[in-house]
């Protein structure tokens, strides 16, 4: 399937979770077998082309795509988790969202020093989540040069914020 065909499987829900937000809902895409498989093909090709040695995913929707991409490539998957979920000592970072604030945590012992970790998430809006993830991974010793997304919302400036931090964005589709 082409990116345009996959894009047609994303559902748009106005005013969720707050008035004025156009929510780009990937549940309709992942419920569609050929659409999900094609999405993973595109993401896995992009991760392979960028020399990924491990994949990191951002809780929760980034786990869906990130873990499956890692499995397709025979790579390990590193979860960047919401607070209070990991049973060991963690490093953490607080960050701003399009509609609120949040925190991510990482077990730094999951990272080999200098390992080329590619970040995967369903969507980039302001880039706050992906930047927080890249920051945590770098603090743990990873090399983080690339982040992959199913959906980019370019008007929210996430790609530019990532680039300013030395992380190149790749996205399967954009909603202007
Ligand atoms: C959503 C989405 C990204 C993030 C993008 O996650 O899955 O991770 O927001 O926004 P940003 O670029 O402005 O940071 P959310 O925090 O809603 O959590 P979820 O995956 O648990 O639904
Ligand atoms: N995460 C942040 N902004 C979003 C949006 N507009 N749709 C879906 N997920 C999001």
Short mmCIF file of N, CA and C and ligand atoms in Angstrom, two decimals:
data_model
loop_
_atom_site.label_atom_id
_atom_site.label_comp_id
_atom_site.label_asym_id
_atom_site.label_seq_id
_atom_site.Cartn_x
_atom_site.Cartn_y
_atom_site.Cartn_z
N UNK A 1 0.85 -1.21 0.00
CA UNK A 1 0.00 0.00 0.00
C UNK A 1 0.87 1.25 0.00
N UNK A 2 0.41 2.27 -0.69
CA UNK A 2 1.16 3.53 -0.73
C UNK A 2 0.89 4.35 0.54
N UNK A 3 1.78 5.31 0.85
CA UNK A 3 1.49 6.18 2.00
C UNK A 3 0.12 6.86 1.90
N UNK A 4 -0.29 7.24 0.69
CA UNK A 4 -1.61 7.90 0.54
C UNK A 4 -2.74 6.93 0.89
N UNK A 5 -2.60 5.66 0.49
CA UNK A 5 -3.63 4.66 0.83
C UNK A 5 -3.66 4.42 2.34
N UNK A 6 -2.48 4.40 2.96
CA UNK A 6 -2.42 4.20 4.41
C UNK A 6 -3.03 5.41 5.13
N UNK A 7 -2.73 6.60 4.61
CA UNK A 7 -3.26 7.83 5.23
C UNK A 7 -4.79 7.81 5.28
N UNK A 8 -5.40 7.24 4.25
CA UNK A 8 -6.87 7.21 4.21
C UNK A 8 -7.45 6.33 5.32
N UNK A 9 -6.62 5.51 5.97
CA UNK A 9 -7.09 4.64 7.06
C UNK A 9 -7.05 5.33 8.43
N UNK A 10 -6.42 6.53 8.50
CA UNK A 10 -6.36 7.27 9.77
C UNK A 10 -7.67 8.03 9.95
N UNK A 11 -8.26 7.91 11.15
CA UNK A 11 -9.53 8.59 11.43
C UNK A 11 -9.26 9.93 12.11
N UNK A 12 -9.97 10.96 11.68
CA UNK A 12 -9.82 12.28 12.31
C UNK A 12 -11.04 12.59 13.17
N UNK A 13 -10.78 12.90 14.46
CA UNK A 13 -11.86 13.17 15.41
C UNK A 13 -11.69 14.59 15.94
N UNK A 14 -12.64 15.50 15.60
CA UNK A 14 -12.50 16.88 16.08
C UNK A 14 -12.77 17.03 17.57
N UNK A 15 -12.07 17.99 18.19
CA UNK A 15 -12.33 18.38 19.59
C UNK A 15 -12.04 17.26 20.59
N UNK A 16 -11.05 16.40 20.30
CA UNK A 16 -10.59 15.40 21.27
C UNK A 16 -9.08 15.53 21.40
N UNK A 17 -8.56 15.50 22.63
CA UNK A 17 -9.23 15.41 23.94
C UNK A 17 -9.64 16.76 24.49
N UNK A 18 -9.51 17.82 23.68
CA UNK A 18 -9.87 19.17 24.14
C UNK A 18 -10.41 19.94 22.94
N UNK A 19 -11.24 20.98 23.18
CA UNK A 19 -11.78 21.76 22.07
C UNK A 19 -10.65 22.31 21.19
N UNK A 20 -10.86 22.23 19.87
CA UNK A 20 -9.88 22.80 18.94
C UNK A 20 -8.83 21.82 18.46
N UNK A 21 -8.69 20.66 19.13
CA UNK A 21 -7.70 19.66 18.70
C UNK A 21 -8.35 18.75 17.65
N UNK A 22 -7.65 18.59 16.52
CA UNK A 22 -8.06 17.59 15.51
C UNK A 22 -7.28 16.32 15.82
N UNK A 23 -7.90 15.35 16.43
CA UNK A 23 -7.19 14.15 16.87
C UNK A 23 -7.05 13.18 15.70
N UNK A 24 -5.79 12.81 15.40
CA UNK A 24 -5.50 11.87 14.31
C UNK A 24 -5.39 10.48 14.94
N UNK A 25 -6.41 9.68 14.73
CA UNK A 25 -6.59 8.42 15.46
C UNK A 25 -6.08 7.25 14.63
N UNK A 26 -5.01 6.57 15.16
CA UNK A 26 -4.41 5.47 14.41
C UNK A 26 -5.11 4.12 14.66
N UNK A 27 -6.13 4.09 15.53
CA UNK A 27 -6.75 2.79 15.82
C UNK A 27 -7.42 2.19 14.58
N UNK A 28 -7.95 3.05 13.71
CA UNK A 28 -8.58 2.54 12.49
C UNK A 28 -7.52 1.98 11.53
N UNK A 29 -6.32 2.55 11.57
CA UNK A 29 -5.22 2.05 10.74
C UNK A 29 -4.72 0.71 11.26
N UNK A 30 -4.50 0.60 12.59
CA UNK A 30 -3.93 -0.66 13.10
C UNK A 30 -4.95 -1.79 13.12
N UNK A 31 -6.25 -1.46 13.03
CA UNK A 31 -7.27 -2.51 12.94
C UNK A 31 -7.36 -3.10 11.53
N UNK A 32 -6.66 -2.49 10.59
CA UNK A 32 -6.71 -2.89 9.17
C UNK A 32 -5.44 -3.68 8.88
N UNK A 33 -5.55 -4.98 8.70
CA UNK A 33 -4.36 -5.84 8.58
C UNK A 33 -3.39 -5.39 7.50
N UNK A 34 -3.83 -5.25 6.24
CA UNK A 34 -2.90 -4.83 5.20
C UNK A 34 -2.32 -3.44 5.47
N UNK A 35 -3.13 -2.55 6.06
CA UNK A 35 -2.64 -1.21 6.36
C UNK A 35 -1.56 -1.24 7.43
N UNK A 36 -1.78 -2.05 8.47
CA UNK A 36 -0.79 -2.17 9.54
C UNK A 36 0.51 -2.76 9.00
N UNK A 37 0.38 -3.82 8.20
CA UNK A 37 1.57 -4.49 7.67
C UNK A 37 2.37 -3.53 6.77
N UNK A 38 1.66 -2.80 5.92
CA UNK A 38 2.34 -1.86 5.02
C UNK A 38 3.02 -0.74 5.80
N UNK A 39 2.36 -0.27 6.85
CA UNK A 39 2.96 0.77 7.70
C UNK A 39 4.27 0.27 8.29
N UNK A 40 4.25 -0.98 8.79
CA UNK A 40 5.47 -1.55 9.38
C UNK A 40 6.55 -1.73 8.33
N UNK A 41 6.16 -2.12 7.11
CA UNK A 41 7.16 -2.24 6.03
C UNK A 41 7.89 -0.92 5.83
N UNK A 42 7.13 0.17 5.71
CA UNK A 42 7.72 1.49 5.47
C UNK A 42 8.62 1.90 6.65
N UNK A 43 8.12 1.72 7.88
CA UNK A 43 8.92 2.11 9.06
C UNK A 43 10.19 1.27 9.17
N UNK A 44 10.07 -0.04 8.92
CA UNK A 44 11.24 -0.92 9.05
C UNK A 44 12.28 -0.57 7.99
N UNK A 45 11.84 -0.26 6.76
CA UNK A 45 12.79 0.17 5.72
C UNK A 45 13.53 1.43 6.16
N UNK A 46 12.79 2.38 6.72
CA UNK A 46 13.40 3.65 7.14
C UNK A 46 14.39 3.42 8.28
N UNK A 47 14.04 2.55 9.22
CA UNK A 47 14.94 2.29 10.36
C UNK A 47 16.20 1.57 9.87
N UNK A 48 16.02 0.61 8.97
CA UNK A 48 17.19 -0.13 8.43
C UNK A 48 18.11 0.82 7.68
N UNK A 49 17.51 1.69 6.83
CA UNK A 49 18.30 2.64 6.04
C UNK A 49 19.11 3.59 6.93
N UNK A 50 18.64 3.82 8.16
CA UNK A 50 19.31 4.76 9.06
C UNK A 50 20.25 4.06 10.04
N UNK A 51 20.51 2.79 9.80
CA UNK A 51 21.51 2.07 10.59
C UNK A 51 21.11 1.78 12.02
N UNK A 52 19.80 1.58 12.24
CA UNK A 52 19.33 1.32 13.61
C UNK A 52 19.99 0.08 14.19
N UNK A 53 20.47 0.21 15.43
CA UNK A 53 20.98 -0.95 16.20
C UNK A 53 19.99 -1.35 17.29
N UNK A 54 19.08 -0.45 17.63
CA UNK A 54 17.98 -0.73 18.56
C UNK A 54 16.88 0.27 18.26
N UNK A 55 15.65 -0.09 18.67
CA UNK A 55 14.49 0.79 18.48
C UNK A 55 13.97 1.19 19.85
N UNK A 56 13.70 2.48 20.04
CA UNK A 56 13.04 2.95 21.26
C UNK A 56 11.64 3.42 20.91
N UNK A 57 10.66 3.07 21.76
CA UNK A 57 9.28 3.48 21.52
C UNK A 57 8.76 4.29 22.69
N UNK A 58 7.85 5.22 22.38
CA UNK A 58 7.30 6.14 23.37
C UNK A 58 5.90 5.66 23.78
N UNK A 59 5.74 5.44 25.09
CA UNK A 59 4.46 4.94 25.60
C UNK A 59 3.33 5.93 25.29
N UNK A 60 2.19 5.49 24.90
CA UNK A 60 1.76 4.13 24.66
C UNK A 60 1.76 3.78 23.17
N UNK A 61 1.35 4.77 22.34
CA UNK A 61 1.14 4.42 20.93
C UNK A 61 2.45 4.09 20.23
N UNK A 62 3.55 4.62 20.72
CA UNK A 62 4.85 4.30 20.12
C UNK A 62 5.27 2.86 20.38
N UNK A 63 4.69 2.24 21.43
CA UNK A 63 5.00 0.82 21.69
C UNK A 63 4.43 -0.06 20.58
N UNK A 64 3.26 0.32 20.08
CA UNK A 64 2.58 -0.52 19.07
C UNK A 64 3.49 -0.66 17.84
N UNK A 65 3.94 0.49 17.35
CA UNK A 65 4.74 0.46 16.11
C UNK A 65 6.20 0.10 16.41
N UNK A 66 6.75 0.66 17.47
CA UNK A 66 8.18 0.47 17.75
C UNK A 66 8.53 -0.98 17.98
N UNK A 67 7.75 -1.66 18.80
CA UNK A 67 8.08 -3.06 19.11
C UNK A 67 7.97 -3.93 17.87
N UNK A 68 6.97 -3.67 17.05
CA UNK A 68 6.81 -4.49 15.84
C UNK A 68 7.91 -4.21 14.82
N UNK A 69 8.33 -2.97 14.71
CA UNK A 69 9.44 -2.64 13.81
C UNK A 69 10.71 -3.35 14.29
N UNK A 70 10.97 -3.28 15.61
CA UNK A 70 12.16 -3.95 16.16
C UNK A 70 12.12 -5.45 15.83
N UNK A 71 10.96 -6.07 16.03
CA UNK A 71 10.85 -7.51 15.77
C UNK A 71 11.09 -7.82 14.29
N UNK A 72 10.57 -6.98 13.40
CA UNK A 72 10.79 -7.20 11.96
C UNK A 72 12.25 -7.14 11.60
N UNK A 73 13.03 -6.30 12.33
CA UNK A 73 14.45 -6.12 12.00
C UNK A 73 15.35 -7.00 12.85
N UNK A 74 14.77 -7.76 13.78
CA UNK A 74 15.59 -8.59 14.66
C UNK A 74 16.40 -7.76 15.64
N UNK A 75 15.88 -6.56 16.00
CA UNK A 75 16.57 -5.67 16.93
C UNK A 75 15.85 -5.67 18.28
N UNK A 76 16.57 -5.18 19.31
CA UNK A 76 15.94 -5.03 20.61
C UNK A 76 15.04 -3.80 20.63
N UNK A 77 14.08 -3.81 21.57
CA UNK A 77 13.14 -2.70 21.75
C UNK A 77 13.31 -2.12 23.15
N UNK A 78 13.47 -0.80 23.23
CA UNK A 78 13.66 -0.10 24.51
C UNK A 78 12.40 0.74 24.78
N UNK A 79 11.68 0.45 25.88
CA UNK A 79 10.49 1.25 26.17
C UNK A 79 10.81 2.52 26.95
N UNK A 80 10.30 3.64 26.48
CA UNK A 80 10.34 4.90 27.21
C UNK A 80 8.97 5.04 27.85
N UNK A 81 8.94 4.91 29.20
CA UNK A 81 7.67 4.69 29.89
C UNK A 81 7.14 5.91 30.61
N UNK A 82 5.83 5.92 30.81
CA UNK A 82 5.20 6.94 31.66
C UNK A 82 5.60 6.66 33.11
N UNK A 83 5.48 7.65 34.01
CA UNK A 83 6.13 7.52 35.32
C UNK A 83 5.57 6.41 36.21
N UNK A 84 6.49 5.86 37.03
CA UNK A 84 6.08 4.92 38.07
C UNK A 84 5.85 3.51 37.59
N UNK A 85 6.23 3.16 36.38
CA UNK A 85 5.92 1.84 35.82
C UNK A 85 7.12 0.90 35.85
N UNK A 86 8.34 1.45 35.84
CA UNK A 86 9.52 0.59 35.75
C UNK A 86 9.97 0.17 37.15
N UNK A 87 10.37 -1.11 37.32
CA UNK A 87 10.63 -1.65 38.65
C UNK A 87 12.06 -1.44 39.12
N UNK A 88 12.84 -0.59 38.44
CA UNK A 88 14.26 -0.40 38.75
C UNK A 88 14.54 1.10 38.85
N UNK A 89 15.80 1.46 39.16
CA UNK A 89 16.18 2.88 39.16
C UNK A 89 16.06 3.43 37.75
N UNK A 90 15.47 4.62 37.61
CA UNK A 90 15.24 5.19 36.28
C UNK A 90 15.84 6.59 36.20
N UNK A 91 16.00 7.07 34.95
CA UNK A 91 16.20 8.49 34.71
C UNK A 91 14.90 8.99 34.09
N UNK A 92 14.55 10.26 34.35
CA UNK A 92 13.26 10.76 33.88
C UNK A 92 13.35 12.20 33.42
N UNK A 93 12.34 12.61 32.65
CA UNK A 93 12.27 13.99 32.16
C UNK A 93 10.80 14.41 32.05
N UNK A 94 10.50 15.65 32.47
CA UNK A 94 9.16 16.23 32.33
C UNK A 94 9.12 17.05 31.05
N UNK A 95 7.97 17.07 30.37
CA UNK A 95 7.88 17.80 29.10
C UNK A 95 6.45 18.26 28.84
N UNK A 96 6.30 19.19 27.87
CA UNK A 96 4.98 19.75 27.54
C UNK A 96 4.39 19.04 26.34
N UNK A 97 3.08 18.84 26.34
CA UNK A 97 2.35 18.24 25.22
C UNK A 97 1.48 19.29 24.54
N UNK A 98 0.94 18.95 23.34
CA UNK A 98 -0.03 19.84 22.67
C UNK A 98 -1.21 20.11 23.61
N UNK A 99 -1.54 19.13 24.46
CA UNK A 99 -2.70 19.31 25.34
C UNK A 99 -2.40 18.86 26.78
N UNK A 100 -1.30 19.38 27.34
CA UNK A 100 -1.02 19.09 28.74
C UNK A 100 0.46 18.91 29.00
N UNK A 101 0.79 18.26 30.13
CA UNK A 101 2.19 17.97 30.46
C UNK A 101 2.31 16.49 30.77
N UNK A 102 3.56 16.00 30.70
CA UNK A 102 3.75 14.57 30.90
C UNK A 102 5.19 14.31 31.34
N UNK A 103 5.50 13.05 31.65
CA UNK A 103 6.84 12.66 32.07
C UNK A 103 7.15 11.30 31.46
N UNK A 104 8.41 11.12 31.08
CA UNK A 104 8.87 9.82 30.55
C UNK A 104 10.03 9.33 31.40
N UNK A 105 10.14 8.01 31.51
CA UNK A 105 11.24 7.41 32.27
C UNK A 105 11.89 6.29 31.47
N UNK A 106 13.18 6.06 31.75
CA UNK A 106 13.97 5.05 31.05
C UNK A 106 14.86 4.33 32.05
N UNK A 107 15.00 3.03 31.88
CA UNK A 107 16.01 2.26 32.60
C UNK A 107 17.31 2.39 31.80
N UNK A 108 18.28 3.16 32.29
CA UNK A 108 19.47 3.44 31.47
C UNK A 108 20.33 2.21 31.22
N UNK A 109 20.17 1.15 32.01
CA UNK A 109 21.00 -0.04 31.82
C UNK A 109 20.60 -0.82 30.56
N UNK A 110 19.47 -0.43 29.94
CA UNK A 110 19.05 -1.11 28.70
C UNK A 110 19.86 -0.63 27.49
N UNK A 111 20.65 0.44 27.65
CA UNK A 111 21.36 1.06 26.53
C UNK A 111 22.84 0.69 26.57
N UNK A 112 23.38 0.22 25.43
CA UNK A 112 24.83 0.04 25.30
C UNK A 112 25.44 1.39 24.92
N UNK A 113 26.63 1.69 25.47
CA UNK A 113 27.25 2.99 25.20
C UNK A 113 27.51 3.17 23.70
N UNK A 114 27.02 4.29 23.14
CA UNK A 114 27.22 4.59 21.73
C UNK A 114 26.26 3.88 20.78
N UNK A 115 25.36 3.07 21.32
CA UNK A 115 24.42 2.32 20.48
C UNK A 115 23.55 3.28 19.65
N UNK A 116 23.38 2.94 18.36
CA UNK A 116 22.57 3.80 17.48
C UNK A 116 21.09 3.44 17.65
N UNK A 117 20.41 4.26 18.45
CA UNK A 117 19.00 4.00 18.77
C UNK A 117 18.11 4.91 17.92
N UNK A 118 17.17 4.31 17.21
CA UNK A 118 16.20 5.07 16.42
C UNK A 118 14.87 5.10 17.19
N UNK A 119 14.33 6.31 17.34
CA UNK A 119 13.07 6.52 18.08
C UNK A 119 11.89 6.31 17.13
N UNK A 120 10.87 5.60 17.59
CA UNK A 120 9.65 5.39 16.79
C UNK A 120 8.44 5.82 17.61
N UNK A 121 7.53 6.59 16.98
CA UNK A 121 6.25 6.94 17.62
C UNK A 121 5.19 7.02 16.55
N UNK A 122 3.93 7.05 17.00
CA UNK A 122 2.85 7.11 16.01
C UNK A 122 2.77 8.49 15.37
N UNK A 123 3.07 9.55 16.16
CA UNK A 123 2.75 10.90 15.68
C UNK A 123 3.68 11.92 16.33
N UNK A 124 4.10 12.92 15.55
CA UNK A 124 4.82 14.07 16.13
C UNK A 124 3.98 15.32 15.94
N UNK A 125 3.77 16.04 17.06
CA UNK A 125 3.03 17.30 17.03
C UNK A 125 4.03 18.43 17.36
N UNK A 126 4.15 18.79 18.64
CA UNK A 126 5.14 19.82 19.03
C UNK A 126 6.56 19.26 19.07
N UNK A 127 6.68 17.95 19.13
CA UNK A 127 8.00 17.32 19.25
C UNK A 127 8.45 17.14 20.70
N UNK A 128 7.65 17.62 21.64
CA UNK A 128 8.05 17.54 23.05
C UNK A 128 8.32 16.11 23.52
N UNK A 129 7.46 15.19 23.12
CA UNK A 129 7.61 13.80 23.56
C UNK A 129 8.87 13.18 22.96
N UNK A 130 9.05 13.35 21.65
CA UNK A 130 10.22 12.75 20.98
C UNK A 130 11.51 13.37 21.49
N UNK A 131 11.50 14.69 21.73
CA UNK A 131 12.71 15.34 22.27
C UNK A 131 13.03 14.83 23.66
N UNK A 132 12.00 14.66 24.47
CA UNK A 132 12.22 14.12 25.82
C UNK A 132 12.82 12.72 25.72
N UNK A 133 12.29 11.91 24.79
CA UNK A 133 12.83 10.56 24.61
C UNK A 133 14.28 10.58 24.14
N UNK A 134 14.59 11.44 23.18
CA UNK A 134 15.98 11.53 22.68
C UNK A 134 16.90 11.98 23.79
N UNK A 135 16.45 12.93 24.60
CA UNK A 135 17.26 13.44 25.71
C UNK A 135 17.57 12.31 26.70
N UNK A 136 16.54 11.54 27.06
CA UNK A 136 16.76 10.44 28.01
C UNK A 136 17.72 9.41 27.44
N UNK A 137 17.52 9.03 26.18
CA UNK A 137 18.37 8.02 25.54
C UNK A 137 19.82 8.50 25.48
N UNK A 138 20.00 9.77 25.14
CA UNK A 138 21.37 10.32 25.08
C UNK A 138 21.99 10.33 26.47
N UNK A 139 21.22 10.70 27.48
CA UNK A 139 21.76 10.70 28.85
C UNK A 139 22.20 9.30 29.25
N UNK A 140 21.55 8.28 28.70
CA UNK A 140 21.91 6.89 29.00
C UNK A 140 23.08 6.41 28.15
N UNK A 141 23.56 7.23 27.19
CA UNK A 141 24.73 6.86 26.39
C UNK A 141 24.44 6.48 24.96
N UNK A 142 23.18 6.57 24.53
CA UNK A 142 22.83 6.21 23.14
C UNK A 142 23.22 7.32 22.17
N UNK A 143 23.45 6.93 20.91
CA UNK A 143 23.55 7.88 19.81
C UNK A 143 22.16 7.97 19.18
N UNK A 144 21.58 9.17 19.19
CA UNK A 144 20.20 9.34 18.68
C UNK A 144 20.21 10.40 17.59
N UNK A 145 20.20 9.97 16.33
CA UNK A 145 20.23 10.90 15.20
C UNK A 145 18.92 10.91 14.40
N UNK A 146 18.06 9.91 14.63
CA UNK A 146 16.87 9.75 13.79
C UNK A 146 15.64 9.39 14.62
N UNK A 147 14.50 9.96 14.21
CA UNK A 147 13.21 9.60 14.81
C UNK A 147 12.21 9.39 13.69
N UNK A 148 11.44 8.32 13.78
CA UNK A 148 10.49 7.92 12.74
C UNK A 148 9.07 7.98 13.27
N UNK A 149 8.16 8.48 12.42
CA UNK A 149 6.78 8.64 12.84
C UNK A 149 5.86 8.14 11.72
N UNK A 150 4.70 7.66 12.11
CA UNK A 150 3.68 7.38 11.10
C UNK A 150 3.11 8.71 10.60
N UNK A 151 2.84 9.64 11.54
CA UNK A 151 2.15 10.90 11.20
C UNK A 151 2.97 12.10 11.69
N UNK A 152 3.14 13.07 10.81
CA UNK A 152 3.72 14.37 11.18
C UNK A 152 2.64 15.44 11.08
N UNK A 153 2.57 16.30 12.10
CA UNK A 153 1.71 17.49 12.04
C UNK A 153 2.64 18.69 11.90
N UNK A 154 3.07 19.01 10.67
CA UNK A 154 4.17 19.97 10.49
C UNK A 154 3.87 21.36 11.03
N UNK A 155 2.58 21.74 11.04
CA UNK A 155 2.24 23.10 11.53
C UNK A 155 2.60 23.29 12.99
N UNK A 156 2.77 22.20 13.74
CA UNK A 156 3.08 22.32 15.17
C UNK A 156 4.59 22.38 15.42
N UNK A 157 5.39 22.26 14.34
CA UNK A 157 6.81 22.57 14.46
C UNK A 157 7.70 21.50 15.08
N UNK A 158 7.19 20.30 15.24
CA UNK A 158 7.99 19.26 15.88
C UNK A 158 9.25 18.90 15.11
N UNK A 159 9.14 18.83 13.79
CA UNK A 159 10.30 18.48 12.97
C UNK A 159 11.44 19.46 13.14
N UNK A 160 11.08 20.77 13.17
CA UNK A 160 12.12 21.80 13.35
C UNK A 160 12.75 21.70 14.74
N UNK A 161 11.92 21.45 15.74
CA UNK A 161 12.46 21.31 17.11
C UNK A 161 13.41 20.13 17.19
N UNK A 162 13.05 19.03 16.54
CA UNK A 162 13.93 17.86 16.55
C UNK A 162 15.25 18.17 15.84
N UNK A 163 15.14 18.79 14.66
CA UNK A 163 16.34 19.11 13.88
C UNK A 163 17.28 20.02 14.68
N UNK A 164 16.72 20.97 15.39
CA UNK A 164 17.55 21.88 16.21
C UNK A 164 18.31 21.11 17.28
N UNK A 165 17.78 19.94 17.67
CA UNK A 165 18.45 19.11 18.68
C UNK A 165 19.30 18.02 18.03
N UNK A 166 19.45 18.09 16.70
CA UNK A 166 20.31 17.11 16.03
C UNK A 166 19.64 15.79 15.75
N UNK A 167 18.31 15.78 15.68
CA UNK A 167 17.57 14.55 15.37
C UNK A 167 16.80 14.77 14.07
N UNK A 168 17.05 13.91 13.07
CA UNK A 168 16.37 14.03 11.77
C UNK A 168 15.04 13.30 11.82
N UNK A 169 14.01 13.96 11.28
CA UNK A 169 12.67 13.37 11.27
C UNK A 169 12.41 12.63 9.96
N UNK A 170 11.75 11.49 10.03
CA UNK A 170 11.17 10.82 8.87
C UNK A 170 9.74 10.50 9.25
N UNK A 171 8.79 10.79 8.36
CA UNK A 171 7.38 10.46 8.63
C UNK A 171 6.75 9.87 7.38
N UNK A 172 5.88 8.90 7.61
CA UNK A 172 5.20 8.24 6.50
C UNK A 172 4.19 9.16 5.84
N UNK A 173 3.56 10.03 6.62
CA UNK A 173 2.54 10.94 6.07
C UNK A 173 2.50 12.21 6.91
N UNK A 174 1.91 13.26 6.34
CA UNK A 174 1.72 14.51 7.09
C UNK A 174 0.26 14.94 6.96
N UNK A 175 -0.27 15.55 8.03
CA UNK A 175 -1.56 16.23 7.98
C UNK A 175 -1.28 17.71 8.16
N UNK A 176 -1.53 18.49 7.10
CA UNK A 176 -1.20 19.94 7.14
C UNK A 176 -2.25 20.68 7.96
C1 LIG B 1 0.78 11.44 21.76
C2 LIG B 1 1.48 10.77 20.59
C3 LIG B 1 2.91 11.24 20.75
C4 LIG B 1 2.74 12.63 21.33
C5 LIG B 1 2.98 13.68 20.28
O1 LIG B 1 0.97 10.69 22.90
O2 LIG B 1 1.37 9.36 20.64
O3 LIG B 1 3.65 10.42 21.63
O4 LIG B 1 1.40 12.72 21.84
O5 LIG B 1 2.88 14.98 20.80
P1 LIG B 1 4.11 16.00 20.87
O6 LIG B 1 4.90 15.88 19.61
O7 LIG B 1 3.45 17.34 21.03
O8 LIG B 1 4.90 15.64 22.08
P2 LIG B 1 0.17 10.91 24.27
O9 LIG B 1 1.06 11.66 25.22
O10 LIG B 1 -1.17 11.48 23.98
O11 LIG B 1 0.09 9.45 24.88
P3 LIG B 1 -0.46 7.99 24.40
O12 LIG B 1 0.54 7.46 23.39
O13 LIG B 1 -0.41 7.22 25.68
O14 LIG B 1 -1.83 8.12 23.80
N1 LIG B 2 -0.83 13.80 20.02
C1 LIG B 2 -0.58 15.13 20.06
N2 LIG B 2 -1.38 15.79 19.20
C2 LIG B 2 -2.16 14.84 18.62
C3 LIG B 2 -3.17 14.89 17.63
N3 LIG B 2 -3.56 16.05 17.08
N4 LIG B 2 -3.77 13.73 17.26
C4 LIG B 2 -3.38 12.56 17.81
N5 LIG B 2 -2.44 12.46 18.74
C5 LIG B 2 -1.83 13.58 19.14
#
